[in-house]
mmCIF file of C-alpha atoms in Angstrom:
data_model
loop_
_atom_site.group_PDB
_atom_site.id
_atom_site.type_symbol
_atom_site.label_atom_id
_atom_site.label_comp_id
_atom_site.label_asym_id
_atom_site.label_seq_id
_atom_site.Cartn_x
_atom_site.Cartn_y
_atom_site.Cartn_z
ATOM 1 C CA MET M 1074 147.677 92.742 379.020
ATOM 2 C CA GLN M 1075 151.334 93.031 378.580
ATOM 3 C CA VAL M 1076 152.373 96.700 377.194
ATOM 4 C CA ILE M 1077 155.555 96.942 375.582
ATOM 5 C CA LYS M 1078 156.858 100.669 374.626
ATOM 6 C CA THR M 1079 160.073 102.497 373.456
ATOM 7 C CA VAL M 1080 161.168 105.633 375.788
ATOM 8 C CA LYS M 1081 163.474 107.906 373.612
ATOM 9 C CA ILE M 1082 165.896 109.517 376.046
ATOM 10 C CA PRO M 1083 168.409 112.239 375.120
ATOM 11 C CA VAL M 1084 171.884 111.619 376.417
ATOM 12 C CA HIS M 1085 172.664 114.496 378.826
ATOM 13 C CA TYR M 1086 174.270 117.768 377.432
ATOM 14 C CA MET M 1087 176.688 117.999 380.262
ATOM 15 C CA SER M 1088 178.461 114.491 378.979
ATOM 16 C CA THR M 1089 182.266 115.313 378.245
ATOM 17 C CA LYS M 1090 183.706 115.575 374.810
ATOM 18 C CA ARG M 1091 185.762 112.165 375.899
ATOM 19 C CA LYS M 1092 182.700 110.338 376.769
ATOM 20 C CA LEU M 1093 180.952 111.668 373.349
ATOM 21 C CA SER M 1094 183.962 110.359 371.418
ATOM 22 C CA ILE M 1095 183.952 107.116 373.273
ATOM 23 C CA LEU M 1096 180.165 106.425 372.009
ATOM 24 C CA ASP M 1097 180.665 107.629 368.544
ATOM 25 C CA GLY M 1098 183.417 105.368 368.066
ATOM 26 C CA LEU M 1099 181.777 102.414 369.512
ATOM 27 C CA THR M 1100 178.847 103.052 367.454
ATOM 28 C CA ALA M 1101 180.938 103.242 364.503
ATOM 29 C CA ARG M 1102 182.499 99.683 365.155
ATOM 30 C CA LEU M 1103 179.170 98.377 365.756
ATOM 31 C CA THR M 1104 177.976 99.434 362.177
ATOM 32 C CA TYR M 1105 180.924 97.773 361.150
ATOM 33 C CA GLY M 1106 180.205 94.555 362.936
ATOM 34 C CA VAL M 1107 176.851 94.435 361.659
ATOM 35 C CA ALA M 1108 178.075 95.178 357.930
ATOM 36 C CA SER M 1109 180.447 92.187 358.500
ATOM 37 C CA TRP M 1110 177.657 89.864 359.752
ATOM 38 C CA SER M 1111 175.717 91.062 356.934
ATOM 39 C CA ARG M 1112 178.351 89.956 354.533
ATOM 40 C CA LEU M 1113 178.870 86.743 355.833
ATOM 41 C CA ILE M 1114 175.066 85.943 356.348
ATOM 42 C CA GLY M 1115 174.550 86.223 352.625
ATOM 43 C CA ALA M 1116 177.569 84.175 351.449
ATOM 44 C CA HIS M 1117 176.905 81.278 353.640
ATOM 45 C CA ASP M 1118 172.937 81.490 353.565
ATOM 46 C CA ILE M 1119 172.769 81.949 357.571
ATOM 47 C CA ARG M 1120 168.749 81.776 358.428
ATOM 48 C CA THR M 1121 168.748 81.104 361.971
ATOM 49 C CA ARG M 1122 170.209 81.660 365.264
ATOM 50 C CA SER M 1123 171.726 78.262 365.511
ATOM 51 C CA GLN M 1124 173.782 78.817 362.484
ATOM 52 C CA LEU M 1125 174.774 82.379 363.617
ATOM 53 C CA ARG M 1126 176.439 81.006 366.435
ATOM 54 C CA ASP M 1127 178.985 79.208 364.433
ATOM 55 C CA ARG M 1128 182.440 79.814 366.721
ATOM 56 C CA LEU M 1129 184.495 80.042 363.402
ATOM 57 C CA LEU M 1130 182.268 82.588 361.865
ATOM 58 C CA GLU M 1131 182.450 84.427 365.562
ATOM 59 C CA ALA M 1132 186.161 84.151 365.627
ATOM 60 C CA GLU M 1133 186.666 85.802 361.810
ATOM 61 C CA ILE M 1134 184.246 88.728 363.081
ATOM 62 C CA LYS M 1135 185.981 89.260 366.024
ATOM 63 C CA GLY M 1136 189.210 89.357 364.072
ATOM 64 C CA GLN M 1137 188.087 91.815 361.925
ATOM 65 C CA THR M 1138 186.848 94.287 363.957
ATOM 66 C CA GLY M 1139 188.555 93.572 367.603
ATOM 67 C CA LEU M 1140 184.946 93.524 369.355
ATOM 68 C CA SER M 1141 184.549 91.367 372.506
ATOM 69 C CA ALA M 1142 182.416 88.217 372.012
ATOM 70 C CA GLY M 1143 179.185 89.755 373.289
ATOM 71 C CA LEU M 1144 178.914 92.417 371.203
ATOM 72 C CA VAL M 1145 179.801 90.612 368.393
ATOM 73 C CA GLN M 1146 176.819 88.287 368.967
ATOM 74 C CA CYS M 1147 174.608 90.895 369.434
ATOM 75 C CA CYS M 1148 175.743 92.428 365.930
ATOM 76 C CA GLY M 1149 175.042 89.217 364.527
ATOM 77 C CA ASP M 1150 171.352 88.945 365.921
ATOM 78 C CA THR M 1151 170.833 92.537 364.340
ATOM 79 C CA ALA M 1152 172.415 91.516 361.072
ATOM 80 C CA LEU M 1153 169.819 88.553 360.893
ATOM 81 C CA TRP M 1154 166.743 90.398 362.249
ATOM 82 C CA MET M 1155 167.852 92.619 358.783
ATOM 83 C CA TRP M 1156 168.135 89.958 356.170
ATOM 84 C CA ARG M 1157 164.655 88.214 357.667
ATOM 85 C CA SER M 1158 163.368 91.352 356.999
ATOM 86 C CA TYR M 1159 164.539 91.495 353.865
ATOM 87 C CA GLU M 1160 163.515 88.634 352.725
ATOM 88 C CA GLU M 1161 159.898 89.120 353.863
ATOM 89 C CA GLN M 1162 159.857 92.415 351.873
ATOM 90 C CA HIS M 1163 161.286 90.694 348.913
ATOM 91 C CA ARG M 1164 158.394 87.982 348.914
ATOM 92 C CA ALA M 1165 155.672 90.656 349.214
ATOM 93 C CA TRP M 1166 157.163 92.199 346.402
ATOM 94 C CA SER M 1167 157.545 89.228 343.891
ATOM 95 C CA ARG M 1168 153.841 88.080 344.884
ATOM 96 C CA LYS M 1169 152.696 92.110 343.849
ATOM 97 C CA LEU M 1170 155.058 91.645 340.657
ATOM 98 C CA LYS M 1171 153.875 88.447 339.595
ATOM 99 C CA ILE M 1172 150.137 89.979 339.920
ATOM 100 C CA ALA M 1173 150.929 93.054 337.717
ATOM 101 C CA GLU M 1174 152.620 90.412 334.996
ATOM 102 C CA LYS M 1175 149.372 88.309 334.881
ATOM 103 C CA ARG M 1176 146.998 91.656 334.830
ATOM 104 C CA GLY M 1177 149.536 92.812 331.696
ATOM 105 C CA ASP M 1178 149.906 96.366 333.553
ATOM 106 C CA GLU M 1179 152.996 97.143 332.249
ATOM 107 C CA ILE M 1180 152.551 100.939 333.983
ATOM 108 C CA TRP M 1181 152.552 99.265 337.633
ATOM 109 C CA VAL M 1182 155.478 96.486 335.989
ATOM 110 C CA LYS M 1183 157.959 99.106 335.730
ATOM 111 C CA LYS M 1184 157.413 100.916 338.732
ATOM 112 C CA LEU M 1185 157.468 97.844 340.945
ATOM 113 C CA LEU M 1186 160.921 96.491 339.168
ATOM 114 C CA LYS M 1187 161.995 100.232 340.169
ATOM 115 C CA ARG M 1188 161.080 99.309 343.842
ATOM 116 C CA GLU M 1189 162.849 96.136 344.240
ATOM 117 C CA PRO M 1190 164.072 95.734 348.017
ATOM 118 C CA CYS M 1191 168.084 96.133 348.192
ATOM 119 C CA ARG M 1192 169.884 93.778 350.488
ATOM 120 C CA PRO M 1193 171.157 94.794 353.761
ATOM 121 C CA PHE M 1194 174.159 97.445 353.259
ATOM 122 C CA THR M 1195 173.550 97.651 349.173
ATOM 123 C CA ASN M 1196 174.229 101.178 349.194
ATOM 124 C CA GLY M 1197 176.980 101.099 352.275
ATOM 125 C CA ASN M 1198 176.757 102.134 355.813
ATOM 126 C CA ASN M 1199 176.898 105.874 355.634
ATOM 127 C CA ARG M 1200 174.469 105.584 358.568
ATOM 128 C CA LYS M 1201 174.958 103.713 361.982
ATOM 129 C CA THR M 1202 173.227 100.865 362.337
ATOM 130 C CA PRO M 1203 172.342 100.633 366.283
ATOM 131 C CA ILE M 1204 172.203 97.336 368.114
ATOM 132 C CA TRP M 1205 170.262 95.948 371.551
ATOM 133 C CA PHE M 1206 172.657 95.887 374.128
ATOM 134 C CA ASP M 1207 172.080 92.930 376.429
ATOM 135 C CA TYR M 1208 173.001 92.382 380.333
ATOM 136 C CA ARG M 1209 176.418 91.276 379.067
ATOM 137 C CA ILE M 1210 177.241 94.574 377.522
ATOM 138 C CA GLY M 1211 175.444 97.546 378.898
ATOM 139 C CA ARG M 1212 173.042 98.306 381.889
ATOM 140 C CA LEU M 1213 170.730 100.833 382.584
ATOM 141 C CA GLU M 1214 170.920 101.635 386.132
ATOM 142 C CA ARG M 1215 169.297 104.375 388.656
ATOM 143 C CA THR M 1216 171.457 106.356 390.579
ATOM 144 C CA GLU M 1217 171.076 108.660 393.748
ATOM 145 C CA ASN M 1218 174.355 110.302 394.154
ATOM 146 C CA ILE M 1219 174.668 112.388 390.722
ATOM 147 C CA LYS M 1220 172.244 115.434 391.083
ATOM 148 C CA MET M 1221 172.126 116.130 387.401
ATOM 149 C CA THR M 1222 170.138 113.007 386.744
ATOM 150 C CA LYS M 1223 168.440 109.794 388.003
ATOM 151 C CA TYR M 1224 169.702 107.436 385.247
ATOM 152 C CA VAL M 1225 172.809 106.480 384.053
ATOM 153 C CA ILE M 1226 174.126 103.564 381.597
ATOM 154 C CA ARG M 1227 177.004 101.628 381.622
ATOM 155 C CA VAL M 1228 178.345 100.131 378.228
ATOM 156 C CA ALA M 1229 181.280 98.130 377.588
ATOM 157 C CA THR M 1230 184.095 99.926 375.245
ATOM 158 C CA LEU M 1231 186.200 99.003 372.763
ATOM 159 C CA LYS M 1232 189.348 98.241 375.431
ATOM 160 C CA ARG M 1233 188.841 95.012 377.192
ATOM 161 C CA GLY M 1234 187.327 95.300 380.833
ATOM 162 C CA GLU M 1235 186.894 98.801 380.313
ATOM 163 C CA TRP M 1236 183.198 100.434 380.804
ATOM 164 C CA VAL M 1237 181.806 104.058 380.495
ATOM 165 C CA THR M 1238 179.360 105.754 382.500
ATOM 166 C CA ILE M 1239 176.941 107.716 380.305
ATOM 167 C CA LEU M 1240 174.409 110.349 382.096
ATOM 168 C CA LEU M 1241 170.988 110.762 380.689
ATOM 169 C CA ASN M 1242 168.614 113.242 380.817
ATOM 170 C CA PRO M 1243 165.505 111.570 381.221
ATOM 171 C CA ALA M 1244 162.152 114.049 381.505
ATOM 172 C CA ARG M 1245 159.372 112.984 384.343
ATOM 173 C CA TYR M 1246 157.186 110.643 381.634
ATOM 174 C CA HIS M 1247 160.542 108.975 381.150
ATOM 175 C CA ILE M 1248 161.228 108.181 384.669
ATOM 176 C CA GLY M 1249 157.555 107.499 385.604
ATOM 177 C CA LEU M 1250 157.544 104.692 382.620
ATOM 178 C CA LEU M 1251 160.904 103.646 383.624
ATOM 179 C CA GLU M 1252 159.603 102.987 387.211
ATOM 180 C CA ARG M 1253 156.536 101.734 386.101
ATOM 181 C CA GLY M 1254 157.685 98.435 384.317
ATOM 182 C CA ALA M 1255 160.923 96.402 383.612
ATOM 183 C CA ILE M 1256 163.682 97.382 381.479
ATOM 184 C CA LYS M 1257 164.475 95.011 379.002
ATOM 185 C CA SER M 1258 167.182 96.383 376.889
ATOM 186 C CA PHE M 1259 168.353 99.595 375.018
ATOM 187 C CA GLN M 1260 170.050 101.165 371.980
ATOM 188 C CA ILE M 1261 172.240 103.767 371.513
ATOM 189 C CA VAL M 1262 171.282 105.780 368.514
ATOM 190 C CA LYS M 1263 172.980 108.916 366.931
ATOM 191 C CA LYS M 1264 170.511 111.291 365.070
ATOM 192 C CA GLU M 1265 172.067 114.727 363.778
ATOM 193 C CA PHE M 1266 175.135 114.894 365.747
ATOM 194 C CA LYS M 1267 172.899 114.020 368.970
ATOM 195 C CA PHE M 1268 172.997 110.670 371.255
ATOM 196 C CA TYR M 1269 170.019 109.105 372.344
ATOM 197 C CA VAL M 1270 168.803 106.327 374.492
ATOM 198 C CA HIS M 1271 166.129 103.929 373.081
ATOM 199 C CA VAL M 1272 164.879 101.976 376.286
ATOM 200 C CA LYS M 1273 162.472 98.959 375.832
ATOM 201 C CA VAL M 1274 160.270 98.314 378.935
ATOM 202 C CA GLU M 1275 157.581 96.423 379.895
ATOM 203 C CA TYR M 1276 154.916 96.316 381.852
ATOM 204 C CA GLN M 1277 151.536 94.961 382.897
ATOM 205 C CA VAL M 1278 148.098 96.540 382.519
ATOM 206 C CA HIS M 1279 144.935 95.451 383.794
ATOM 207 C CA GLU M 1280 142.439 94.199 380.790
ATOM 208 C CA ARG M 1281 138.914 96.094 380.910
ATOM 209 C CA PRO M 1282 135.974 94.452 380.339
ATOM 210 C CA ILE M 1283 134.375 95.046 377.027
ATOM 211 C CA ALA M 1284 130.651 96.397 376.562
ATOM 212 C CA GLY M 1285 130.639 96.642 373.048
ATOM 213 C CA VAL M 1286 132.196 97.236 369.420
ATOM 214 C CA MET M 1287 133.128 100.801 368.064
ATOM 215 C CA GLY M 1288 134.016 100.698 364.348
ATOM 216 C CA VAL M 1289 136.142 103.488 362.998
ATOM 217 C CA ASP M 1290 137.174 104.391 359.190
ATOM 218 C CA LEU M 1291 140.017 107.275 359.249
ATOM 219 C CA GLY M 1292 139.286 109.870 356.809
ATOM 220 C CA VAL M 1293 141.113 112.382 354.658
ATOM 221 C CA LYS M 1294 138.876 115.349 354.469
ATOM 222 C CA ARG M 1295 137.632 114.360 357.870
ATOM 223 C CA HIS M 1296 139.772 112.704 360.853
ATOM 224 C CA ALA M 1297 137.238 109.689 361.185
ATOM 225 C CA ALA M 1298 133.567 108.603 361.028
ATOM 226 C CA THR M 1299 132.882 106.118 364.162
ATOM 227 C CA VAL M 1300 129.900 103.815 364.364
ATOM 228 C CA LEU M 1301 128.711 102.242 367.955
ATOM 229 C CA LEU M 1302 127.393 98.758 368.299
ATOM 230 C CA ASN M 1303 126.124 97.702 371.723
ATOM 231 C CA GLY M 1304 123.371 95.582 371.131
ATOM 232 C CA GLU M 1305 120.879 98.251 371.439
ATOM 233 C CA LYS M 1306 118.753 99.949 368.466
ATOM 234 C CA LEU M 1307 120.843 102.257 366.232
ATOM 235 C CA THR M 1308 120.187 105.892 366.671
ATOM 236 C CA PRO M 1309 121.470 109.160 365.258
ATOM 237 C CA LYS M 1310 123.575 109.189 368.344
ATOM 238 C CA SER M 1311 125.740 106.004 367.260
ATOM 239 C CA PHE M 1312 127.263 107.878 364.601
ATOM 240 C CA LEU M 1313 129.591 110.268 365.119
ATOM 241 C CA THR M 1314 131.956 112.201 362.501
ATOM 242 C CA LEU M 1315 135.458 113.775 364.107
ATOM 243 C CA HIS M 1316 136.758 116.894 362.081
ATOM 244 C CA ASP M 1317 140.497 117.919 361.496
ATOM 245 C CA GLY M 1318 139.886 121.540 361.151
ATOM 246 C CA GLU M 1319 142.399 123.105 363.711
ATOM 247 C CA LYS M 1320 145.204 120.479 362.686
ATOM 248 C CA LYS M 1321 144.794 121.579 358.659
ATOM 249 C CA HIS M 1322 144.568 125.451 359.985
ATOM 250 C CA HIS M 1323 148.021 125.563 361.565
ATOM 251 C CA LEU M 1324 150.083 123.205 358.699
ATOM 252 C CA ASP M 1325 148.537 125.578 356.291
ATOM 253 C CA ARG M 1326 149.813 128.525 358.228
ATOM 254 C CA LEU M 1327 152.977 126.841 358.419
ATOM 255 C CA ASN M 1328 153.176 126.073 354.761
ATOM 256 C CA ARG M 1329 152.636 129.768 353.836
ATOM 257 C CA LEU M 1330 155.105 130.682 356.115
ATOM 258 C CA VAL M 1331 157.500 128.431 355.043
ATOM 259 C CA SER M 1332 156.645 129.691 351.421
ATOM 260 C CA GLN M 1333 157.380 133.282 352.428
ATOM 261 C CA LEU M 1334 160.500 132.376 354.183
ATOM 262 C CA GLN M 1335 161.769 130.688 350.709
ATOM 263 C CA HIS M 1336 160.577 133.578 348.161
ATOM 264 C CA VAL M 1337 162.744 136.116 350.635
ATOM 265 C CA LYS M 1338 165.813 133.374 351.075
ATOM 266 C CA LYS M 1339 165.451 133.511 354.971
ATOM 267 C CA TYR M 1340 167.582 130.376 355.195
ATOM 268 C CA GLU M 1341 168.050 130.747 359.070
ATOM 269 C CA ALA M 1342 164.785 130.718 360.020
ATOM 270 C CA LEU M 1343 163.962 128.082 357.431
ATOM 271 C CA LYS M 1344 166.766 126.052 359.414
ATOM 272 C CA ARG M 1345 164.560 126.552 362.706
ATOM 273 C CA LEU M 1346 160.994 125.460 361.354
ATOM 274 C CA ARG M 1347 162.616 122.356 359.587
ATOM 275 C CA HIS M 1348 160.671 119.762 361.600
ATOM 276 C CA LYS M 1349 158.119 121.973 362.618
ATOM 277 C CA ARG M 1350 155.376 121.229 360.789
ATOM 278 C CA LYS M 1351 156.003 117.251 361.493
ATOM 279 C CA ARG M 1352 156.002 117.648 365.210
ATOM 280 C CA VAL M 1353 152.622 120.038 365.197
ATOM 281 C CA ALA M 1354 150.901 117.091 362.668
ATOM 282 C CA GLN M 1355 152.277 114.543 365.556
ATOM 283 C CA HIS M 1356 150.710 116.543 368.283
ATOM 284 C CA PHE M 1357 147.462 116.727 366.583
ATOM 285 C CA ASP M 1358 147.332 113.163 366.009
ATOM 286 C CA ARG M 1359 148.121 112.496 369.429
ATOM 287 C CA LEU M 1360 145.220 114.649 370.396
ATOM 288 C CA PHE M 1361 143.050 112.680 368.222
ATOM 289 C CA ALA M 1362 144.215 109.056 369.791
ATOM 290 C CA GLN M 1363 143.439 110.676 373.109
ATOM 291 C CA LYS M 1364 140.072 111.522 372.175
ATOM 292 C CA LEU M 1365 139.188 108.575 370.270
ATOM 293 C CA THR M 1366 140.300 106.288 373.293
ATOM 294 C CA ASP M 1367 137.781 108.194 375.470
ATOM 295 C CA LEU M 1368 135.115 108.092 373.007
ATOM 296 C CA SER M 1369 135.666 104.302 372.962
ATOM 297 C CA GLU M 1370 136.079 103.548 376.848
ATOM 298 C CA GLY M 1371 135.217 100.287 377.630
ATOM 299 C CA CYS M 1372 134.464 99.136 374.098
ATOM 300 C CA LEU M 1373 136.650 96.571 371.141
ATOM 301 C CA LEU M 1374 137.335 99.310 368.626
ATOM 302 C CA ALA M 1375 137.975 98.282 365.028
ATOM 303 C CA VAL M 1376 139.922 100.421 362.835
ATOM 304 C CA GLY M 1377 139.805 100.276 358.932
ATOM 305 C CA TYR M 1378 143.470 100.153 358.000
ATOM 306 C CA PRO M 1379 143.734 101.480 354.189
ATOM 307 C CA LYS M 1380 146.832 99.136 353.267
ATOM 308 C CA GLY M 1381 148.802 100.394 350.614
ATOM 309 C CA ILE M 1382 147.111 103.204 349.251
ATOM 310 C CA LYS M 1383 149.834 105.856 349.025
ATOM 311 C CA TYR M 1384 151.908 102.926 347.424
ATOM 312 C CA GLN M 1385 149.479 101.985 344.865
ATOM 313 C CA ASN M 1386 148.781 105.493 343.814
ATOM 314 C CA PHE M 1387 151.702 106.326 342.248
ATOM 315 C CA LYS M 1388 152.861 109.128 340.110
ATOM 316 C CA GLY M 1389 151.563 108.871 336.323
ATOM 317 C CA ASN M 1390 148.671 106.423 337.118
ATOM 318 C CA GLY M 1391 146.206 109.099 336.191
ATOM 319 C CA LYS M 1392 145.084 109.901 340.090
ATOM 320 C CA ARG M 1393 146.342 112.829 340.623
ATOM 321 C CA ARG M 1394 143.877 114.652 342.522
ATOM 322 C CA LEU M 1395 143.668 111.527 344.754
ATOM 323 C CA ARG M 1396 147.663 111.678 345.388
ATOM 324 C CA ARG M 1397 147.336 115.320 346.575
ATOM 325 C CA LEU M 1398 144.954 114.434 349.065
ATOM 326 C CA LEU M 1399 146.962 111.483 350.524
ATOM 327 C CA THR M 1400 149.967 113.440 350.837
ATOM 328 C CA ARG M 1401 149.270 114.802 354.330
ATOM 329 C CA TRP M 1402 147.602 111.720 355.112
ATOM 330 C CA SER M 1403 149.443 109.801 357.973
ATOM 331 C CA TYR M 1404 147.207 107.050 358.554
ATOM 332 C CA GLY M 1405 149.822 104.156 359.912
ATOM 333 C CA ARG M 1406 151.036 106.864 362.449
ATOM 334 C CA ILE M 1407 147.486 107.948 363.824
ATOM 335 C CA ILE M 1408 146.414 104.163 363.986
ATOM 336 C CA ARG M 1409 149.856 103.753 365.646
ATOM 337 C CA PHE M 1410 148.858 106.386 368.338
ATOM 338 C CA ILE M 1411 145.680 105.223 368.629
ATOM 339 C CA GLU M 1412 146.848 101.348 369.674
ATOM 340 C CA GLU M 1413 149.156 102.818 372.291
ATOM 341 C CA GLU M 1414 147.047 105.178 374.055
ATOM 342 C CA ARG M 1415 144.246 102.160 374.320
ATOM 343 C CA ALA M 1416 147.062 99.610 375.195
ATOM 344 C CA GLU M 1417 148.002 102.056 378.321
ATOM 345 C CA ARG M 1418 144.398 102.086 379.414
ATOM 346 C CA GLY M 1419 143.785 98.225 378.999
ATOM 347 C CA LEU M 1420 141.695 98.249 375.666
ATOM 348 C CA LEU M 1421 141.710 95.970 372.820
ATOM 349 C CA THR M 1422 142.426 97.244 369.423
ATOM 350 C CA LYS M 1423 141.763 95.498 365.854
ATOM 351 C CA VAL M 1424 143.382 96.811 362.944
ATOM 352 C CA VAL M 1425 141.617 95.794 359.891
ATOM 353 C CA ASP M 1426 142.503 95.456 356.262
ATOM 354 C CA GLU M 1427 139.994 97.946 354.492
ATOM 355 C CA ARG M 1428 140.454 96.474 350.979
ATOM 356 C CA TRP M 1429 137.057 95.171 349.309
ATOM 357 C CA SER M 1430 135.086 96.504 352.648
ATOM 358 C CA SER M 1431 133.273 99.213 350.442
ATOM 359 C CA ARG M 1432 132.323 96.394 348.081
ATOM 360 C CA THR M 1433 131.587 93.590 350.773
ATOM 361 C CA CYS M 1434 127.780 92.879 351.522
ATOM 362 C CA TRP M 1435 127.267 93.421 355.394
ATOM 363 C CA LYS M 1436 125.099 90.573 355.553
ATOM 364 C CA CYS M 1437 126.231 87.663 353.233
ATOM 365 C CA CYS M 1438 129.774 88.631 352.902
ATOM 366 C CA SER M 1439 129.576 88.656 349.412
ATOM 367 C CA LYS M 1440 131.524 90.790 346.841
ATOM 368 C CA ASN M 1441 129.364 90.882 343.675
ATOM 369 C CA THR M 1442 127.661 93.770 345.029
ATOM 370 C CA GLU M 1443 127.071 97.713 343.208
ATOM 371 C CA ARG M 1444 127.234 100.778 344.940
ATOM 372 C CA VAL M 1445 123.799 102.651 344.572
ATOM 373 C CA ASN M 1446 125.343 106.038 345.942
ATOM 374 C CA GLN M 1447 127.637 106.578 348.753
ATOM 375 C CA SER M 1448 125.688 105.222 351.634
ATOM 376 C CA THR M 1449 123.523 102.755 349.580
ATOM 377 C CA LEU M 1450 124.855 99.011 348.764
ATOM 378 C CA TRP M 1451 123.044 96.513 346.053
ATOM 379 C CA CYS M 1452 123.918 92.929 346.667
#
């Protein structure tokens, strides 16, 4: 089984101001290059990489930005990916709008019209857009001569033929993952006045044999409910409910603390707690994914994905209580953590769309059913 992971490594804190200034200027110029390509792609209706490799267009971007040929092509690839993503989102939005107009749902139509996807760089380019560096313009290398770090990146600068070496500050987990797999590419990302390198690592994992199937239904009030099918008769031990009381306790405590600090206007303390709740929630979601992976050892895991449940429960639809329950339900992140943990152990995971599953008969797959109570379905 092939596993692809992206590792986020910070740039070393001992990096000089000159090198950080070079990175700042380079990332700003690359963002300008991506924005220039985006305008050309929209004007010339470019949709394939063969159309993108037009020499006249590349020469025009090169003259505008002063970038080398390799940097210009990587900026073009990023801009083309952004346009493809926009078109895919716009097609999905158009389908939803047609369905809403056909049903005559005026409130939902107004909401959808406000949520129309925007073209790339419609609102300007205030944030820097990272690109993927290939072997022509950047390399990640292991070094034995520098005591401060084991890994550095060498990237091409805006001056012709000049490269700069940037020290990285990898943790033990990062080093183990980089040594384990093949390094495919990397990005330089600036976030909150700090630089990070996102490295794409690809490695092989031995696929484990499957002895059964475990179904997982993620919940709002409880983490999940599971059922194990292994060819034997179902017993009470085949069903399991996982609770998240500890996570809820920690988040409620932090919410009360933030509320008290806001009341007394302790802004310095609030700044230190700015991302605390998010990190705590991620920590407990990761622990839940590890626990579920241990329980489903040797099984194919089928996870229900409540796609679009937050998107459809907009403000003003008359379901205020449901929206309050969904506010802290990070089902997308939980599913991603489950897939990552199981992929590292060579276990397969199947994400299943939950729509209509509560009204579909398990035996004949008919949707002409009626739910008698919470656990009984009449077909």
